[in-house]
mmCIF file of C-alpha atoms and ligand atoms in Angstrom:
data_model
loop_
_atom_site.group_PDB
_atom_site.id
_atom_site.type_symbol
_atom_site.label_atom_id
_atom_site.label_comp_id
_atom_site.label_asym_id
_atom_site.label_seq_id
_atom_site.Cartn_x
_atom_site.Cartn_y
_atom_site.Cartn_z
ATOM 1 C CA MET A 377 -161.944 -137.829 -25.790
ATOM 2 C CA ASP A 378 -165.888 -136.703 -25.013
ATOM 3 C CA ARG A 379 -166.951 -139.173 -22.475
ATOM 4 C CA HIS A 380 -170.098 -138.846 -20.865
ATOM 5 C CA PRO A 381 -170.270 -140.621 -17.182
ATOM 6 C CA ARG A 382 -173.881 -141.327 -15.862
ATOM 7 C CA ASP A 383 -174.950 -142.025 -12.445
ATOM 8 C CA SER A 384 -171.904 -142.816 -10.268
ATOM 9 C CA ASP A 385 -170.721 -145.932 -11.786
ATOM 10 C CA ARG A 386 -168.200 -146.531 -14.569
ATOM 11 C CA ILE A 387 -170.495 -146.758 -17.683
ATOM 12 C CA SER A 388 -169.811 -144.386 -20.336
ATOM 13 C CA VAL A 389 -171.892 -143.179 -23.452
ATOM 14 C CA LEU A 390 -169.560 -142.026 -26.193
ATOM 15 C CA VAL A 391 -169.835 -141.216 -29.814
ATOM 16 C CA ALA A 392 -166.691 -142.506 -31.587
ATOM 17 C CA ASP A 393 -165.255 -145.099 -34.062
ATOM 18 C CA ILE A 394 -164.661 -147.884 -31.768
ATOM 19 C CA THR A 395 -161.266 -148.930 -33.758
ATOM 20 C CA THR A 396 -159.697 -145.887 -32.389
ATOM 21 C CA LEU A 397 -160.274 -146.321 -28.676
ATOM 22 C CA LYS A 398 -157.449 -146.881 -26.328
ATOM 23 C CA VAL A 399 -158.775 -149.549 -24.012
ATOM 24 C CA ASP A 400 -158.075 -152.913 -22.823
ATOM 25 C CA ALA A 401 -160.706 -154.860 -25.057
ATOM 26 C CA ILE A 402 -163.354 -153.750 -27.574
ATOM 27 C CA VAL A 403 -166.116 -156.000 -28.766
ATOM 28 C CA ASN A 404 -166.871 -156.871 -32.054
ATOM 29 C CA ALA A 405 -170.331 -157.481 -33.602
ATOM 30 C CA ALA A 406 -169.423 -160.342 -35.644
ATOM 31 C CA ASN A 407 -171.177 -163.103 -37.446
ATOM 32 C CA ASN A 408 -171.396 -166.644 -37.193
ATOM 33 C CA SER A 409 -168.466 -167.447 -39.442
ATOM 34 C CA LEU A 410 -166.105 -164.721 -37.803
ATOM 35 C CA VAL A 411 -164.960 -163.631 -41.176
ATOM 36 C CA GLY A 412 -165.994 -161.511 -43.948
ATOM 37 C CA GLY A 413 -168.458 -159.201 -42.080
ATOM 38 C CA GLY A 414 -169.306 -155.564 -43.036
ATOM 39 C CA GLY A 415 -170.240 -152.789 -40.630
ATOM 40 C CA VAL A 416 -168.264 -152.461 -37.627
ATOM 41 C CA ASP A 417 -166.834 -155.870 -38.142
ATOM 42 C CA GLY A 418 -165.175 -154.666 -41.491
ATOM 43 C CA ALA A 419 -164.072 -151.603 -39.515
ATOM 44 C CA ILE A 420 -162.222 -153.656 -37.091
ATOM 45 C CA HIS A 421 -160.670 -156.116 -39.536
ATOM 46 C CA ASN A 422 -159.553 -153.060 -41.689
ATOM 47 C CA ALA A 423 -157.889 -151.559 -38.423
ATOM 48 C CA ALA A 424 -156.359 -154.543 -36.772
ATOM 49 C CA GLY A 425 -154.839 -156.136 -40.111
ATOM 50 C CA PRO A 426 -154.716 -159.570 -41.857
ATOM 51 C CA GLN A 427 -153.490 -161.751 -38.540
ATOM 52 C CA LEU A 428 -156.863 -160.754 -37.305
ATOM 53 C CA TRP A 429 -158.443 -162.704 -40.162
ATOM 54 C CA GLU A 430 -156.027 -165.539 -39.712
ATOM 55 C CA GLU A 431 -156.768 -165.971 -35.824
ATOM 56 C CA CYS A 432 -160.536 -165.742 -36.635
ATOM 57 C CA ARG A 433 -160.270 -168.290 -39.540
ATOM 58 C CA ARG A 434 -158.253 -170.558 -37.131
ATOM 59 C CA ILE A 435 -161.065 -170.162 -34.213
ATOM 60 C CA GLY A 436 -163.359 -171.218 -37.261
ATOM 61 C CA GLY A 437 -166.769 -169.666 -35.919
ATOM 62 C CA CYS A 438 -168.916 -168.602 -33.138
ATOM 63 C CA PRO A 439 -172.668 -169.640 -32.049
ATOM 64 C CA THR A 440 -174.994 -166.751 -31.757
ATOM 65 C CA GLY A 441 -175.171 -165.060 -28.237
ATOM 66 C CA GLU A 442 -171.722 -166.512 -27.422
ATOM 67 C CA ALA A 443 -168.361 -164.691 -27.345
ATOM 68 C CA CYS A 444 -164.801 -165.475 -28.278
ATOM 69 C CA ILE A 445 -161.523 -163.543 -27.850
ATOM 70 C CA THR A 446 -158.413 -162.737 -30.123
ATOM 71 C CA ARG A 447 -155.553 -160.352 -29.984
ATOM 72 C CA GLY A 448 -156.027 -156.614 -31.111
ATOM 73 C CA TYR A 449 -153.018 -156.702 -33.595
ATOM 74 C CA ARG A 450 -152.780 -153.249 -34.930
ATOM 75 C CA LEU A 451 -155.464 -151.881 -32.634
ATOM 76 C CA ALA A 452 -154.809 -149.882 -29.615
ATOM 77 C CA ALA A 453 -156.931 -152.285 -27.834
ATOM 78 C CA ARG A 454 -155.026 -155.450 -26.493
ATOM 79 C CA TRP A 455 -157.673 -157.736 -27.080
ATOM 80 C CA ILE A 456 -160.928 -158.128 -29.093
ATOM 81 C CA ILE A 457 -163.905 -159.681 -27.927
ATOM 82 C CA HIS A 458 -166.178 -161.229 -30.906
ATOM 83 C CA THR A 459 -169.787 -161.832 -30.020
ATOM 84 C CA VAL A 460 -172.549 -162.698 -32.508
ATOM 85 C CA GLY A 461 -175.567 -160.868 -32.135
ATOM 86 C CA PRO A 462 -179.282 -162.433 -32.966
ATOM 87 C CA ILE A 463 -180.622 -161.236 -36.290
ATOM 88 C CA TRP A 464 -184.131 -159.034 -35.750
ATOM 89 C CA GLN A 465 -187.125 -161.408 -36.827
ATOM 90 C CA GLY A 466 -189.841 -159.364 -35.100
ATOM 91 C CA GLY A 467 -189.116 -159.771 -31.372
ATOM 92 C CA ASP A 468 -190.699 -163.219 -30.672
ATOM 93 C CA ASP A 469 -187.871 -165.291 -31.584
ATOM 94 C CA GLY A 470 -185.788 -165.175 -28.542
ATOM 95 C CA GLU A 471 -183.657 -161.992 -29.651
ATOM 96 C CA ASP A 472 -183.903 -160.021 -26.484
ATOM 97 C CA ASP A 473 -182.419 -163.329 -24.466
ATOM 98 C CA LEU A 474 -179.604 -163.580 -26.979
ATOM 99 C CA LEU A 475 -178.604 -160.254 -27.351
ATOM 100 C CA ALA A 476 -178.304 -160.062 -23.495
ATOM 101 C CA CYS A 477 -176.019 -163.068 -23.532
ATOM 102 C CA CYS A 478 -173.836 -161.305 -26.066
ATOM 103 C CA TYR A 479 -173.323 -158.520 -23.603
ATOM 104 C CA ARG A 480 -172.854 -161.290 -20.603
ATOM 105 C CA ASN A 481 -170.809 -163.452 -22.209
ATOM 106 C CA SER A 482 -168.285 -160.660 -23.777
ATOM 107 C CA LEU A 483 -168.194 -159.023 -20.174
ATOM 108 C CA ASN A 484 -167.638 -162.435 -18.220
ATOM 109 C CA LEU A 485 -164.692 -163.392 -20.951
ATOM 110 C CA GLY A 486 -163.189 -159.769 -20.495
ATOM 111 C CA ARG A 487 -163.149 -160.414 -16.889
ATOM 112 C CA GLN A 488 -161.118 -164.050 -17.148
ATOM 113 C CA TYR A 489 -158.494 -162.149 -19.487
ATOM 114 C CA GLY A 490 -158.314 -159.537 -16.641
ATOM 115 C CA ILE A 491 -159.530 -156.481 -18.557
ATOM 116 C CA LYS A 492 -160.025 -153.382 -16.785
ATOM 117 C CA SER A 493 -161.760 -151.416 -19.629
ATOM 118 C CA ILE A 494 -164.230 -152.757 -22.559
ATOM 119 C CA ALA A 495 -165.816 -150.764 -25.120
ATOM 120 C CA PHE A 496 -169.194 -152.136 -26.866
ATOM 121 C CA PRO A 497 -170.864 -151.020 -30.188
ATOM 122 C CA ALA A 498 -174.466 -151.331 -30.610
ATOM 123 C CA ILE A 499 -174.628 -155.285 -31.268
ATOM 124 C CA SER A 500 -177.278 -156.283 -33.652
ATOM 125 C CA ALA A 501 -178.473 -152.648 -34.131
ATOM 126 C CA GLY A 502 -176.985 -152.314 -37.576
ATOM 127 C CA VAL A 503 -177.241 -154.968 -40.227
ATOM 128 C CA TYR A 504 -178.961 -157.361 -38.086
ATOM 129 C CA GLY A 505 -181.846 -155.085 -37.336
ATOM 130 C CA PHE A 506 -182.245 -154.914 -33.990
ATOM 131 C CA PRO A 507 -184.472 -151.835 -32.686
ATOM 132 C CA MET A 508 -181.931 -149.273 -31.618
ATOM 133 C CA GLU A 509 -184.122 -148.185 -28.562
ATOM 134 C CA ARG A 510 -184.672 -151.794 -27.736
ATOM 135 C CA ALA A 511 -181.163 -152.763 -28.086
ATOM 136 C CA CYS A 512 -179.882 -149.935 -25.790
ATOM 137 C CA ARG A 513 -181.895 -150.836 -22.763
ATOM 138 C CA ILE A 514 -180.671 -154.352 -22.853
ATOM 139 C CA ALA A 515 -177.144 -153.588 -23.267
ATOM 140 C CA LEU A 516 -177.149 -151.226 -20.450
ATOM 141 C CA ARG A 517 -179.290 -153.384 -18.213
ATOM 142 C CA GLU A 518 -176.596 -155.972 -18.879
ATOM 143 C CA MET A 519 -173.755 -153.364 -18.193
ATOM 144 C CA LYS A 520 -175.051 -152.331 -14.977
ATOM 145 C CA ALA A 521 -176.069 -155.578 -13.543
ATOM 146 C CA PHE A 522 -172.205 -156.972 -14.344
ATOM 147 C CA GLN A 523 -171.156 -153.860 -12.535
ATOM 148 C CA LYS A 524 -172.816 -154.336 -9.569
ATOM 149 C CA ASN A 525 -170.075 -157.256 -8.859
ATOM 150 C CA ASN A 526 -167.318 -155.865 -10.924
ATOM 151 C CA SER A 527 -167.248 -152.304 -10.168
ATOM 152 C CA GLU A 528 -163.278 -152.140 -11.001
ATOM 153 C CA ILE A 529 -164.072 -152.733 -14.882
ATOM 154 C CA GLU A 530 -164.796 -149.486 -16.842
ATOM 155 C CA ILE A 531 -167.454 -150.248 -19.747
ATOM 156 C CA ILE A 532 -167.970 -147.818 -22.427
ATOM 157 C CA ALA A 533 -171.135 -147.853 -24.664
ATOM 158 C CA VAL A 534 -169.957 -146.718 -28.306
ATOM 159 C CA CYS A 535 -172.338 -144.949 -30.441
ATOM 160 C CA PHE A 536 -171.532 -144.350 -34.215
ATOM 161 C CA SER A 537 -174.312 -141.678 -34.835
ATOM 162 C CA ASN A 538 -176.104 -139.058 -32.829
ATOM 163 C CA GLY A 539 -179.326 -141.170 -32.934
ATOM 164 C CA ALA A 540 -177.672 -143.887 -31.265
ATOM 165 C CA TYR A 541 -176.291 -141.381 -28.546
ATOM 166 C CA GLN A 542 -179.927 -140.298 -27.743
ATOM 167 C CA CYS A 543 -181.263 -143.652 -27.514
ATOM 168 C CA TYR A 544 -178.426 -144.437 -25.149
ATOM 169 C CA GLN A 545 -179.496 -141.451 -23.015
ATOM 170 C CA ASP A 546 -182.850 -141.962 -22.882
ATOM 171 C CA ALA A 547 -182.244 -145.648 -21.806
ATOM 172 C CA MET A 548 -179.808 -144.406 -19.210
ATOM 173 C CA ARG A 549 -182.627 -142.191 -17.689
ATOM 174 C CA GLU A 550 -185.131 -145.015 -17.997
ATOM 175 C CA LEU A 551 -182.917 -147.534 -15.985
HETATM 176 P P1 LIG B 740 -174.885 -156.083 -36.588
HETATM 177 O O1 LIG B 740 -174.726 -156.915 -37.919
HETATM 178 O O2 LIG B 740 -174.747 -156.794 -35.285
HETATM 179 O O3 LIG B 740 -175.884 -155.385 -36.720
HETATM 180 P P2 LIG B 740 -173.440 -153.666 -37.717
HETATM 181 O O4 LIG B 740 -171.527 -153.710 -37.561
HETATM 182 O O5 LIG B 740 -174.075 -153.758 -38.731
HETATM 183 O O6 LIG B 740 -173.804 -155.313 -36.696
HETATM 184 O O7 LIG B 740 -173.875 -152.398 -36.514
HETATM 185 C C1 LIG B 740 -173.886 -152.470 -35.202
HETATM 186 C C2 LIG B 740 -173.580 -151.362 -34.922
HETATM 187 O O8 LIG B 740 -172.429 -150.670 -34.983
HETATM 188 C C3 LIG B 740 -174.396 -150.187 -35.547
HETATM 189 O O9 LIG B 740 -175.096 -149.210 -34.788
HETATM 190 C C4 LIG B 740 -173.341 -149.570 -36.410
HETATM 191 O O10 LIG B 740 -173.910 -148.098 -36.623
HETATM 192 C C5 LIG B 740 -172.355 -149.326 -35.414
HETATM 193 N N1 LIG B 740 -170.837 -149.234 -35.965
HETATM 194 C C6 LIG B 740 -170.579 -149.562 -37.275
HETATM 195 N N2 LIG B 740 -169.328 -149.067 -37.330
HETATM 196 C C7 LIG B 740 -168.803 -148.753 -36.138
HETATM 197 C C8 LIG B 740 -167.621 -148.151 -35.613
HETATM 198 N N3 LIG B 740 -166.663 -147.985 -36.647
HETATM 199 N N4 LIG B 740 -167.391 -147.985 -34.531
HETATM 200 C C9 LIG B 740 -168.595 -147.969 -33.554
HETATM 201 N N5 LIG B 740 -169.496 -148.450 -33.940
HETATM 202 C C10 LIG B 740 -169.952 -148.714 -35.320
#
């Protein structure tokens, strides 16, 4: 696996399909209903199998900015943390804060479950339209803030394109 550690901390940026990663938890960019999404959500459901859909249906939904957890089923990851990012409305509708909440709540939930490694996709930066550069900066800021007090947890930012990877690299240099 081609990891790219930055700084001296345990945040890596990686180009990969998140469904293939052997980590304790992967994070899903879900929608409010927790069922029937495309993008990374569709890929995770395809890879994890129908029991994931059943568990999500039982949970019933998740508000924007919050997070919930299911088992990973057929994935190598033991847990899936589902968080719902904001839909981009132009930037003046609290999108930045809601996106930060997604990362914070996902990390805190993972910690409650004792995870030691967690991988995130670029939440909201796909179909939900959040500009990638801005999304990366918020993601990395929250990851770094969390790691200050939780240095034993490895965090991976997963990119699905070289463009996203470049955005993370730039944000890494800036922060
Ligand atoms: P949202 O609706 O929150 O924008 P999307 O699933 O549309 O969620 O996209 C979020 C990010 O996840 C995008 O950057 C997209 O390229 C990326 N992505 C899609 N599929 C995968 C995957 N299998 N592994 C990692 N990242 C993925």
